[in-house]
Amino acid sequence: MQNNASGILSKSSNVTVIGSGFAGMAASAILALHGQQVTVLEKNMETGGRARTFSEGGFTFDMGPSWYWMPDVYDSFYDLFGKTTADFYELKQLDPGFAVIFGENEVMDIPADFDGICTLFEAIESGSAQRLRKFIAEGEFKYLVGMQDMVYKPGHSATEFFSFKLFRDALRLQLFTSFSKHVRRYFKDPRLLALIEFPVLFLGAMPKDTPALYSLMNFSGLKQGTFYPMGGFGKVATAFRTIAENAGVNFVTSQNVDKLEIEAGHITRVYSAGRATRVDAVVGSADYQHIESSLLEPAYRSYPDSYWQSRTFAPSCLIFYLGINKKIAALQHHNLFFDEDFEQHAIEIYKTKKWPAKPLFYVCCPSKTDPSVAPEGSENLFILMPIAIDLDDPEEIREKYYNTLIDRLERFTKASIRDHVVYKKSYSVSDFIVDYNAYKGNAYGLANTLMQTAIFKPKLKSKKVGNLFYAGQLTVPGPGVPPSIISGRIAANEVLKFLKDKS
């Protein structure tokens, strides 16, 4: 028997994974690769979690993720199985990577070439090109240290981070400096500030509440580049399922988990669709709070409801999937509408927690890059507006914001769009709850505040149940597709360690 997670156990164990998002699929594939009998139970008809897709009228829509950053995380996972990204899909770098719209006649197209980005910054604010190079170099250092020394740690305790190298690098990681304060040491122009801070708003928290550590995201977005998997993000989810199935994982869809039976502090059976399955370990990659509150008796929950009430969550969102029977020349593949006040919208998401008065929003038009996702001569639009969690989202409110966003989109593009919509579907808070059991309809998990980073996140290993492990955006390392992949890898390795100790 091997003494580490890189080997195959001499005795096969039965492991159930709840949920088939990226974290669950990554965990299941690694466990099967190491000789375990793995079953993934998915409540929906399709696998992929938030990266599900659907097709209507010749349009293929990615339901969730659309930004492909941190390509090395995907490459590293595929390499575990002797594969490369190119084995599954064509990865195309976007140029421009994205556009930021500050007004009807004020647009920043962010080039793929970093020197071009520096030139763009310099044209807006004198001296900012040199400052951007320094800012991104710091972000690259954080990225490399984070990816090599921090992000793959399970976060059980602070002792994991007790190394000379991490102590030496601690100040440069800027865990105790706010992202907002850090950015303002480099840039003054509000357009540049919005460009640098947008990943935090969409995936994190108020910039002033987020550690400057997360400038590593700017390195990935501006220096590594923005990519697109041809065929859509659903191709990535398909790749993960293919890898898992080739390793021996069994996927069972439309299978809602009803109960986890516990004996002597360990799960012995998983009940789903009226059937009981004996297990040696469970990975919960569905919503952490849902598993605790709905599948475990209070005595076996690691966190009371008051804990979840006290957490800062990343946004939920209101999404519109639109099929348009004409081309829209003014749009790029990714378009960020920052034509209203950034801070006010952030306050409405994180502080006052109400529907925004003048929202920022994002438009993805993948048909600009990929003709397969829309009929010829048509556009596929994904419109997303970040909002607070736990909001009521009746049809009349959705329709009100639909009209607001379309009005602004038509003003910017100087084109008729509303009259050319041939398919329309909305998705928001209540849908996240129904489809993913998402706590208060969260879309992205916990915000990356200091007290919700690394060891301060909900523990990957249950505090009360010896063979229950968690993966996904509510535990380490955090929200987003690459962190979820990493989370699945960490969880799988922790399960393998547990099974070896048990045997």
XYZ file of C-alpha atoms in Angstrom:
503
model
C 0.000 0.000 0.000
C 1.256 3.469 -0.910
C 1.901 5.996 1.834
C 0.753 9.043 -0.096
C -2.100 10.143 -2.331
C -0.053 9.555 -5.483
C -0.330 5.778 -5.162
C -3.179 3.328 -5.647
C -4.710 1.801 -2.554
C -4.468 -1.976 -2.349
C -8.075 -2.190 -1.209
C -10.892 -0.491 -3.080
C -13.407 1.533 -1.088
C -16.839 2.872 -2.001
C -16.965 6.653 -2.234
C -20.053 8.692 -3.049
C -19.695 12.218 -4.401
C -22.726 14.477 -4.033
C -22.946 16.932 -6.910
C -21.326 17.015 -10.347
C -19.920 20.529 -10.587
C -16.231 20.960 -11.352
C -15.227 20.225 -7.752
C -17.228 17.004 -7.634
C -16.066 15.791 -11.031
C -12.419 16.590 -10.240
C -12.621 14.788 -6.897
C -14.364 11.754 -8.382
C -11.852 11.403 -11.219
C -8.849 11.476 -8.883
C -10.423 9.019 -6.461
C -11.197 6.601 -9.284
C -7.699 7.039 -10.692
C -6.428 5.790 -7.327
C -8.524 2.635 -7.407
C -11.689 3.672 -5.584
C -15.232 2.724 -6.578
C -16.810 6.137 -7.091
C -20.415 7.101 -7.748
C -21.468 10.686 -8.406
C -25.070 11.515 -7.498
C -26.465 14.554 -9.327
C -29.910 15.994 -8.570
C -30.332 17.531 -12.028
C -30.748 15.750 -15.355
C -27.417 17.095 -16.621
C -23.972 17.048 -15.056
C -21.708 20.093 -14.813
C -23.325 22.043 -11.999
C -23.395 25.732 -12.823
C -21.545 24.934 -16.062
C -24.553 23.182 -17.548
C -25.684 24.134 -21.043
C -28.975 24.135 -22.905
C -29.991 24.568 -26.545
C -33.044 26.210 -28.064
C -33.797 27.279 -31.629
C -30.266 26.691 -32.866
C -28.685 28.591 -29.946
C -26.453 26.875 -27.378
C -26.196 28.708 -24.065
C -23.631 28.274 -21.311
C -25.695 28.679 -18.158
C -22.911 29.878 -15.883
C -19.137 30.260 -16.242
C -17.925 32.145 -19.312
C -14.484 33.542 -18.318
C -11.579 31.167 -18.926
C -8.712 32.495 -16.780
C -5.859 30.647 -15.032
C -5.383 28.142 -17.887
C -2.555 26.431 -16.019
C -5.063 25.062 -13.478
C -6.938 23.198 -16.226
C -3.668 22.051 -17.817
C -2.411 20.714 -14.482
C -5.593 18.708 -13.902
C -5.586 17.176 -17.381
C -1.913 16.270 -16.958
C -2.812 14.038 -13.983
C -4.532 11.775 -16.502
C -1.936 12.002 -19.260
C -4.065 14.445 -21.231
C -3.754 18.001 -22.482
C -6.320 20.723 -23.014
C -6.058 20.176 -26.766
C -7.319 16.606 -26.313
C -10.743 18.002 -25.419
C -11.272 21.399 -27.041
C -9.606 24.185 -28.958
C -8.615 26.976 -26.593
C -8.579 30.360 -28.297
C -7.094 33.506 -26.782
C -9.439 36.444 -27.218
C -8.177 39.703 -28.696
C -9.421 41.986 -27.335
C -9.718 39.976 -24.146
C -12.704 42.063 -23.128
C -14.209 45.529 -23.478
C -15.089 47.949 -20.688
C -17.860 50.415 -21.495
C -17.866 53.652 -19.495
C -20.407 55.477 -21.639
C -22.058 55.408 -25.043
C -18.904 56.753 -26.696
C -16.226 55.664 -24.227
C -14.992 52.103 -24.583
C -11.723 50.443 -23.560
C -10.890 47.361 -25.593
C -8.341 45.393 -23.558
C -5.812 43.891 -25.996
C -4.397 40.385 -25.612
C -0.861 41.764 -25.757
C 0.280 43.056 -22.355
C 2.458 45.757 -23.915
C -0.692 46.963 -25.664
C -2.492 47.141 -22.310
C 0.365 49.212 -20.885
C 0.105 51.592 -23.849
C -3.640 51.886 -23.251
C -3.098 52.711 -19.566
C -0.476 55.325 -20.414
C -2.863 57.060 -22.815
C -5.376 57.427 -19.988
C -3.043 58.331 -17.105
C 0.538 59.513 -17.531
C 3.050 57.203 -15.852
C 0.523 54.403 -15.389
C 2.217 52.020 -17.866
C 5.263 51.666 -15.634
C 3.080 51.421 -12.549
C 0.938 48.723 -14.208
C 4.038 46.658 -14.960
C 5.013 46.827 -11.295
C 1.458 46.108 -10.120
C 1.172 43.042 -12.386
C 4.649 41.825 -11.399
C 3.484 41.863 -7.771
C 0.333 40.013 -8.807
C 2.449 37.423 -10.616
C 4.536 36.865 -7.489
C 1.362 36.328 -5.457
C 0.020 33.993 -8.124
C 3.153 31.861 -8.187
C 3.468 31.707 -4.392
C -0.246 31.090 -4.028
C -0.367 28.320 -6.618
C 2.828 26.628 -5.435
C 2.692 27.063 -1.650
C -0.811 27.957 -0.524
C -3.782 27.114 -2.664
C -3.460 23.315 -2.605
C -3.375 23.152 1.198
C -6.505 21.756 2.880
C -6.785 24.622 5.381
C -7.108 22.432 8.482
C -4.946 24.740 10.611
C -2.454 27.591 10.486
C 0.438 25.149 10.952
C 0.148 24.236 7.259
C 1.521 27.671 6.473
C 4.399 27.558 8.963
C 7.325 27.486 6.595
C 10.337 29.732 6.246
C 9.405 30.551 2.661
C 5.859 31.599 3.492
C 7.018 33.672 6.461
C 9.577 35.313 4.209
C 6.956 36.008 1.542
C 4.112 36.998 3.890
C 4.480 40.762 3.565
C 4.654 40.595 -0.203
C 1.429 38.574 -0.277
C -0.382 41.559 1.324
C -3.004 39.576 3.189
C -3.554 42.472 5.583
C -3.688 45.289 3.002
C -7.022 46.081 1.387
C -7.338 45.573 -2.353
C -8.856 49.036 -2.736
C -6.010 50.764 -0.893
C -3.400 48.771 -2.793
C -4.831 49.648 -6.214
C -4.996 53.346 -5.363
C -1.287 53.432 -4.689
C -0.819 52.808 -8.397
C -3.719 54.415 -10.239
C -5.966 57.449 -9.861
C -8.180 57.517 -12.941
C -11.604 56.031 -12.064
C -11.693 54.079 -15.336
C -8.451 52.303 -14.540
C -9.619 51.650 -10.985
C -12.851 50.095 -12.262
C -10.935 47.927 -14.720
C -8.641 46.595 -11.989
C -11.368 46.136 -9.379
C -14.058 44.448 -11.471
C -13.050 40.807 -10.720
C -13.472 41.568 -7.018
C -16.975 42.985 -7.469
C -18.178 40.086 -9.605
C -16.572 37.267 -7.600
C -15.552 38.650 -4.248
C -16.598 41.441 -1.917
C -16.243 45.187 -1.551
C -12.693 46.011 -2.747
C -11.963 47.662 0.603
C -12.834 44.378 2.386
C -10.764 42.155 0.089
C -7.069 41.422 0.735
C -4.602 42.821 -1.808
C -3.470 39.196 -2.227
C -6.186 38.923 -4.872
C -4.371 41.186 -7.304
C -3.170 37.766 -8.491
C -6.465 37.732 -10.452
C -5.329 40.822 -12.362
C -2.120 39.037 -13.306
C -4.134 36.157 -14.720
C -6.632 38.335 -16.579
C -4.260 40.962 -17.970
C -0.974 39.083 -18.363
C -1.914 35.423 -18.892
C -4.886 36.498 -20.993
C -8.557 35.702 -21.497
C -9.385 32.503 -23.363
C -12.434 30.767 -24.799
C -13.006 27.014 -25.283
C -14.472 26.660 -28.756
C -17.935 25.160 -28.501
C -18.550 26.919 -25.183
C -17.716 26.377 -21.533
C -19.870 23.285 -21.572
C -17.015 21.631 -23.476
C -14.896 21.986 -20.346
C -17.540 20.327 -18.187
C -17.822 17.531 -20.759
C -14.046 17.071 -20.641
C -14.135 16.622 -16.864
C -16.951 14.092 -17.071
C -15.129 12.194 -19.832
C -11.963 12.016 -17.735
C -13.937 10.817 -14.721
C -15.845 8.158 -16.658
C -12.659 6.914 -18.321
C -11.193 6.531 -14.822
C -14.201 4.413 -13.819
C -16.590 6.896 -12.202
C -20.305 6.083 -12.351
C -22.580 9.121 -12.808
C -26.223 8.893 -11.737
C -28.370 11.904 -12.670
C -31.824 12.993 -11.496
C -30.780 11.527 -8.143
C -31.595 13.731 -5.192
C -29.821 12.720 -1.966
C -32.334 12.440 0.863
C -30.345 11.334 3.899
C -26.914 10.438 5.217
C -27.105 7.605 7.756
C -24.493 7.834 10.504
C -23.219 5.159 12.869
C -20.394 5.687 15.368
C -19.649 9.105 13.918
C -19.249 7.915 10.311
C -21.594 7.838 7.319
C -22.501 4.234 6.560
C -25.229 4.699 3.949
C -26.352 7.349 1.495
C -30.083 7.394 0.727
C -31.223 8.660 -2.659
C -34.377 7.989 -4.661
C -35.489 5.531 -1.993
C -32.322 3.442 -2.251
C -29.550 2.973 0.301
C -25.907 2.694 -0.754
C -23.159 1.586 1.620
C -20.182 3.938 1.627
C -16.736 4.245 3.132
C -16.489 7.998 2.497
C -18.552 10.864 1.099
C -17.492 14.021 -0.733
C -20.132 16.749 -0.526
C -19.579 19.006 -3.503
C -23.133 20.311 -3.459
C -23.905 23.420 -1.409
C -22.120 23.001 1.952
C -24.866 24.609 4.020
C -27.570 22.526 2.315
C -25.757 19.261 3.062
C -25.371 20.243 6.705
C -28.873 21.575 7.262
C -30.859 19.100 5.145
C -28.922 15.833 5.208
C -27.381 15.813 8.703
C -28.962 15.835 12.131
C -28.011 18.926 14.212
C -25.533 16.940 16.314
C -23.456 16.181 13.211
C -23.356 19.688 11.721
C -20.022 21.504 11.780
C -21.671 24.924 11.679
C -24.961 26.240 13.093
C -27.271 28.356 10.961
C -26.027 31.464 12.784
C -22.587 30.838 11.288
C -23.911 30.943 7.728
C -26.009 34.008 8.546
C -22.838 35.798 9.626
C -20.817 35.034 6.466
C -20.184 37.479 3.630
C -21.330 35.909 0.388
C -20.229 36.762 -3.114
C -23.106 37.989 -5.286
C -26.041 36.232 -6.717
C -27.081 37.438 -10.139
C -29.887 38.034 -12.581
C -29.111 36.419 -15.937
C -30.825 36.668 -19.307
C -30.130 34.178 -22.082
C -31.107 35.791 -25.370
C -31.173 34.605 -28.956
C -30.981 37.571 -31.370
C -31.786 37.132 -35.077
C -29.263 39.738 -36.247
C -25.595 40.622 -35.747
C -24.593 43.368 -33.281
C -21.430 45.060 -34.512
C -20.594 47.112 -31.409
C -20.148 44.192 -29.015
C -17.013 42.196 -28.254
C -17.031 38.657 -26.844
C -16.875 39.945 -23.225
C -18.370 43.366 -22.413
C -18.377 45.013 -18.981
C -20.820 47.891 -18.615
C -19.361 50.273 -16.048
C -21.433 53.238 -17.185
C -22.866 53.713 -13.692
C -21.264 54.163 -10.267
C -19.142 51.140 -9.263
C -19.121 51.749 -5.513
C -22.850 52.362 -5.251
C -23.652 49.042 -6.908
C -21.150 47.271 -4.642
C -22.805 48.797 -1.563
C -26.193 47.549 -2.771
C -24.788 44.023 -3.168
C -22.842 43.740 0.094
C -24.135 46.332 2.533
C -27.740 47.452 1.989
C -28.531 44.201 0.104
C -31.256 45.494 -2.148
C -32.034 45.534 -5.847
C -29.641 48.054 -7.447
C -30.814 51.476 -8.541
C -28.295 51.852 -11.372
C -26.630 48.493 -11.888
C -23.414 47.577 -13.620
C -23.763 44.532 -15.844
C -21.884 42.139 -18.104
C -22.717 40.937 -21.611
C -21.140 37.854 -23.139
C -21.541 37.414 -26.889
C -19.767 34.114 -27.656
C -21.100 34.069 -31.213
C -18.501 36.787 -31.936
C -15.874 34.049 -31.594
C -17.764 30.809 -32.094
C -20.268 30.374 -34.953
C -21.459 27.049 -33.509
C -23.424 28.665 -30.659
C -25.932 30.593 -32.805
C -27.614 30.248 -36.211
C -25.920 32.058 -39.082
C -26.523 35.800 -38.968
C -27.580 35.657 -35.304
C -26.048 36.485 -31.918
C -26.064 34.563 -28.655
C -26.226 36.932 -25.667
C -25.687 36.159 -21.991
C -26.479 39.213 -19.844
C -25.552 39.109 -16.161
C -26.248 41.655 -13.444
C -24.637 41.005 -10.022
C -27.111 41.351 -7.150
C -27.307 40.644 -3.432
C -28.228 37.178 -2.212
C -31.611 36.430 -0.608
C -33.652 38.822 -2.762
C -37.178 38.116 -3.963
C -37.055 37.831 -7.749
C -40.615 37.679 -9.149
C -41.189 37.963 -12.867
C -42.161 41.639 -12.708
C -38.820 42.582 -11.123
C -36.892 40.494 -13.642
C -38.798 42.151 -16.482
C -38.143 45.614 -15.094
C -34.393 45.025 -15.118
C -34.552 43.312 -18.489
C -35.977 46.466 -19.988
C -33.461 48.649 -18.140
C -30.507 46.631 -19.387
C -31.807 46.328 -22.949
C -32.406 50.097 -23.067
C -28.793 50.727 -22.071
C -27.525 48.055 -24.452
C -29.455 49.577 -27.341
C -28.162 53.063 -26.541
C -24.595 51.815 -26.530
C -24.827 49.636 -29.656
C -27.026 52.156 -31.486
C -28.989 49.171 -32.740
C -32.442 47.707 -32.226
C -32.165 44.582 -30.063
C -35.469 44.145 -28.216
C -37.429 43.659 -31.443
C -34.977 41.000 -32.644
C -35.138 38.709 -29.610
C -36.301 35.287 -30.813
C -35.468 33.422 -27.592
C -35.420 34.677 -24.003
C -34.938 32.984 -20.652
C -34.196 34.530 -17.252
C -32.403 32.990 -14.289
C -31.928 34.392 -10.804
C -31.930 33.869 -7.045
C -34.853 31.452 -6.773
C -33.497 29.357 -9.659
C -30.124 28.962 -7.922
C -32.003 27.705 -4.864
C -34.146 25.224 -6.812
C -31.404 23.906 -9.111
C -28.394 23.914 -6.783
C -29.824 24.183 -3.249
C -27.708 27.345 -3.121
C -27.816 29.056 0.273
C -29.964 32.181 -0.151
C -29.510 31.868 -3.895
C -25.774 32.566 -3.899
C -24.145 32.190 -7.308
C -20.440 32.246 -6.434
C -20.014 31.055 -2.860
C -18.252 32.953 -0.090
C -16.595 36.296 -0.706
C -12.813 36.497 -0.501
C -12.558 38.659 2.612
C -9.574 38.240 4.953
C -11.618 36.354 7.544
C -12.917 34.032 4.829
C -9.559 33.139 3.288
C -7.609 29.863 3.706
C -7.994 28.535 7.292
C -10.945 30.886 7.886
C -13.157 29.197 5.299
C -15.586 26.403 6.258
C -13.472 23.321 6.846
C -12.961 20.868 4.030
C -13.260 17.995 6.511
C -16.366 17.713 8.658
C -15.743 18.483 12.325
C -18.351 15.935 13.445
C -18.433 13.152 10.841
C -15.211 11.231 10.351
C -15.622 10.244 6.703
C -17.388 13.336 5.307
C -15.410 15.797 3.211
C -16.495 18.926 1.364
C -15.465 20.457 -1.945
C -16.580 23.461 -3.956
C -16.893 27.196 -3.725
C -17.978 27.333 -0.058
C -14.737 25.798 1.187
C -11.056 26.177 0.254
C -9.785 27.803 -1.849
C -12.885 29.795 -2.906
C -15.201 30.926 -5.727
C -14.621 30.484 -9.435
C -14.000 27.506 -11.706
C -10.216 27.124 -11.185
C -10.550 27.263 -7.370
C -13.365 24.706 -7.558
C -11.155 22.358 -9.573
C -8.418 22.773 -6.978
C -10.950 22.191 -4.199
C -11.909 18.868 -5.743
C -8.263 17.849 -5.962
C -7.640 18.720 -2.308
C -10.769 16.874 -1.147
C -9.835 13.748 -3.105
C -6.367 13.671 -1.571
C -7.815 14.091 1.920
C -10.207 11.190 1.319
C -7.342 9.016 0.114
C -5.342 9.820 3.236
C -8.358 8.938 5.370
C -8.896 5.623 3.589
C -5.237 4.670 3.957
C -5.298 5.433 7.648
C -8.511 3.466 8.008
C -7.086 0.425 6.265
